[in-house]
Tab-separated table of C-alpha atoms in Angstrom:
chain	number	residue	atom	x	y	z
A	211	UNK	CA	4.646	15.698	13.997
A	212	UNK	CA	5.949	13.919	10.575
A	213	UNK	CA	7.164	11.242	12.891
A	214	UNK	CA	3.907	10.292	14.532
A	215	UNK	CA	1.884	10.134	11.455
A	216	UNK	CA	4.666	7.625	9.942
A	217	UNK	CA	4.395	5.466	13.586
A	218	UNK	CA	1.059	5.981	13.800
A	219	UNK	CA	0.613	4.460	10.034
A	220	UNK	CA	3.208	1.399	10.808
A	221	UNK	CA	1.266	0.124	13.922
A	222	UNK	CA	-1.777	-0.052	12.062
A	223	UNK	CA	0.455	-1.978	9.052
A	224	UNK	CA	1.520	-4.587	11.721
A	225	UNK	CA	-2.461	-4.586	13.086
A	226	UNK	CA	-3.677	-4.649	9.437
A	227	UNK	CA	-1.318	-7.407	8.799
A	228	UNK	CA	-1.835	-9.168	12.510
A	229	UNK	CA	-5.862	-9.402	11.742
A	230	UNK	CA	-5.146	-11.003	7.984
A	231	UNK	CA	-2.735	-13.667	9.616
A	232	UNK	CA	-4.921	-14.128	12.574
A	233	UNK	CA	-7.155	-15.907	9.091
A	234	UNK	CA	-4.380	-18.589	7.681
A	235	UNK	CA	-6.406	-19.718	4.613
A	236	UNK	CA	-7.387	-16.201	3.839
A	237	UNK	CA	-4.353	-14.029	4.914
A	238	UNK	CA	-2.790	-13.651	1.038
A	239	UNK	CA	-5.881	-12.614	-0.483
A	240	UNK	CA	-6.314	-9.278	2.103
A	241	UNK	CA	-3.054	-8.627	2.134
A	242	UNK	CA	-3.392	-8.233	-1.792
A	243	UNK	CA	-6.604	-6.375	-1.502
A	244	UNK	CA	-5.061	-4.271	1.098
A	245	UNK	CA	-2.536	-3.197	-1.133
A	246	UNK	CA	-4.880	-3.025	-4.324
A	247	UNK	CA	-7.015	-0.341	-2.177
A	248	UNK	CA	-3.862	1.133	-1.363
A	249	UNK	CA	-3.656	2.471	-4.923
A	250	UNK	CA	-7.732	3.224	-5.198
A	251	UNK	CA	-7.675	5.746	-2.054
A	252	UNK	CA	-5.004	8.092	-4.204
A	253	UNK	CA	-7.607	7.852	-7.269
A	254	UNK	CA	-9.997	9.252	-4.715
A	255	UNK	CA	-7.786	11.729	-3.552
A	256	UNK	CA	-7.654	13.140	-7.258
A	257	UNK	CA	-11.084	13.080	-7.999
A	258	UNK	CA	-11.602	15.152	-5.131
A	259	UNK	CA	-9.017	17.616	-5.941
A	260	UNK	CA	-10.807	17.873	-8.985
A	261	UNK	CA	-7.465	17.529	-11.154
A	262	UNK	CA	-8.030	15.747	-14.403
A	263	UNK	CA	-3.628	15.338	-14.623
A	264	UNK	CA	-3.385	13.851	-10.976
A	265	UNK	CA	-6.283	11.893	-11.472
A	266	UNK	CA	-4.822	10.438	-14.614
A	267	UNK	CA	-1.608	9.583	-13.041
A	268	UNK	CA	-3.142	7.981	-9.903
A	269	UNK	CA	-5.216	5.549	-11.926
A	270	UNK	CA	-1.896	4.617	-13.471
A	271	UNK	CA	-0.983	3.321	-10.530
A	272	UNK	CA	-4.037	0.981	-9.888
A	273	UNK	CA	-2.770	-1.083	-12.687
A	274	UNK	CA	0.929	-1.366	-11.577
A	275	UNK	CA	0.218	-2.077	-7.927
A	276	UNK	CA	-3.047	-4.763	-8.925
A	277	UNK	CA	-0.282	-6.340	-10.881
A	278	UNK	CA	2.257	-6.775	-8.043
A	279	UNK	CA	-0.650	-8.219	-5.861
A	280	UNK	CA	-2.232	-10.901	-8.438
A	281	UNK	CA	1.398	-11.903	-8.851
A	282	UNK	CA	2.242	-12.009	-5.798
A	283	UNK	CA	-0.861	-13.769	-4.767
A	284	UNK	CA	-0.527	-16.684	-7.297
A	285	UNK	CA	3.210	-16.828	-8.114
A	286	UNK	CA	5.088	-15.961	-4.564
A	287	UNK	CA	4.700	-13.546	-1.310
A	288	UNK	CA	8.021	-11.763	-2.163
A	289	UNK	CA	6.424	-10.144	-5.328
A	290	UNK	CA	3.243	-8.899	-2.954
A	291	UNK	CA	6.071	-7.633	-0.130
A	292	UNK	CA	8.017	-5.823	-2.969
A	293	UNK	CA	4.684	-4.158	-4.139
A	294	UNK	CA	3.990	-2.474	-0.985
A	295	UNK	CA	7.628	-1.822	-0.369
A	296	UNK	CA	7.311	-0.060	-3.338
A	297	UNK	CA	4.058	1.905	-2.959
A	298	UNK	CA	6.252	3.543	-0.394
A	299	UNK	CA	7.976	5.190	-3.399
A	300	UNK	CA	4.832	6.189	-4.815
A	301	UNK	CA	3.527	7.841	-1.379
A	302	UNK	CA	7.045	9.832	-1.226
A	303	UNK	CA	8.164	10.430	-4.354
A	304	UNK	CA	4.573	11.754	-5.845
A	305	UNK	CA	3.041	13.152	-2.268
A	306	UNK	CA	5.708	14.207	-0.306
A	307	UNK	CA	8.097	15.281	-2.646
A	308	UNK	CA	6.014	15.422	-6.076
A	309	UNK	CA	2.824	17.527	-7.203
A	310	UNK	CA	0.915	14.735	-5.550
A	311	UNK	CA	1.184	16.734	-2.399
A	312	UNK	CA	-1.623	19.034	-3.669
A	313	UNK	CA	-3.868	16.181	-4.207
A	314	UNK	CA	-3.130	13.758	-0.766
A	315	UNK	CA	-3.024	15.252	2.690
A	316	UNK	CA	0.131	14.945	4.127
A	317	UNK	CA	-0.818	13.230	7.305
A	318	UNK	CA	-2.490	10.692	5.438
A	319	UNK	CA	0.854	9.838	2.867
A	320	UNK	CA	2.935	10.310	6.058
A	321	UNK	CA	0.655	7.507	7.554
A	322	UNK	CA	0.680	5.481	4.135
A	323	UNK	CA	4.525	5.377	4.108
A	324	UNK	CA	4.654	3.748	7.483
A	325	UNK	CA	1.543	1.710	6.754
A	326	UNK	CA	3.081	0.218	3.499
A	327	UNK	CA	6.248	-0.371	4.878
A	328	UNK	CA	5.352	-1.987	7.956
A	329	UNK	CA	3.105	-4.640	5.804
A	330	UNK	CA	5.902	-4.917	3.240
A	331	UNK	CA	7.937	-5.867	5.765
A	332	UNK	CA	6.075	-8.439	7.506
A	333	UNK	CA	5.207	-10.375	3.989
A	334	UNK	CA	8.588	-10.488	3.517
A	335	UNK	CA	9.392	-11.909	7.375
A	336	UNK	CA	6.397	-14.128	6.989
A	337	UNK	CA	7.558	-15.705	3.939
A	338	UNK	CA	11.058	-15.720	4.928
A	339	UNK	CA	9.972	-17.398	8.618
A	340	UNK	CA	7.757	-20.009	5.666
């Protein structure tokens, strides 16, 4: 079942990413938002679980990731891809294999990680292809 959630969350990454490219003069901007909300839905997760720590650490993380997309929106695509590559870390390493996983459902990291990746992944293409 791990499997499905991750393909499940990658086809909607290349649809997410499809729909924002489908909009040329907009496409940056929501694939920058996309990854700033990204970061909001974990600070949702811990105020929900009610847990004052987790909640702390997630809105740590809204900081670091808006970073990688205002960068990446005004300086160059390949900081934006590297953000979202890298909020795959933050899905695994704090949800999956961290105390996050009390906080996130695990169908919904398992569809993050293939979600972020998939996006990741097609900035990088995208700006690679120019």
């Amino acid at each position: 079942m791990t499997a499905v959630w991750v393909i499940l969350g990658a086809l909607l990454g290349a649809g997410f990413f499809r729909v924002a490219a489908s909009r040329p003069e907009e496409r940056d901007r929501w694939l920058a938002l996309g990854l700033f909300v990204a970061a909001q839905v974990y600070v949702i997760f811990g105020f929900m679980a009610g847990q004052d720590l987790w909640l702390l650490i997630e809105l740590l993380g809204v900081p670091v990731f808006a970073a990688f997309a205002w960068f990446g929106l005004m300086r160059d695509l390949r900081i934006l891809a590297v953000g979202w590559m890298l909020h795959t870390l933050w899905d695994a390493g704090l949800h999956l294999a961290g105390g996050g996983a009390l906080v996130a459902p695990r169908w919904y990291v398992l569809a993050c990680l293939g979600f972020d990746l998939a996006v990741g992944v097609a900035i990088w293409r995208a700006w690679r292809d120019g």
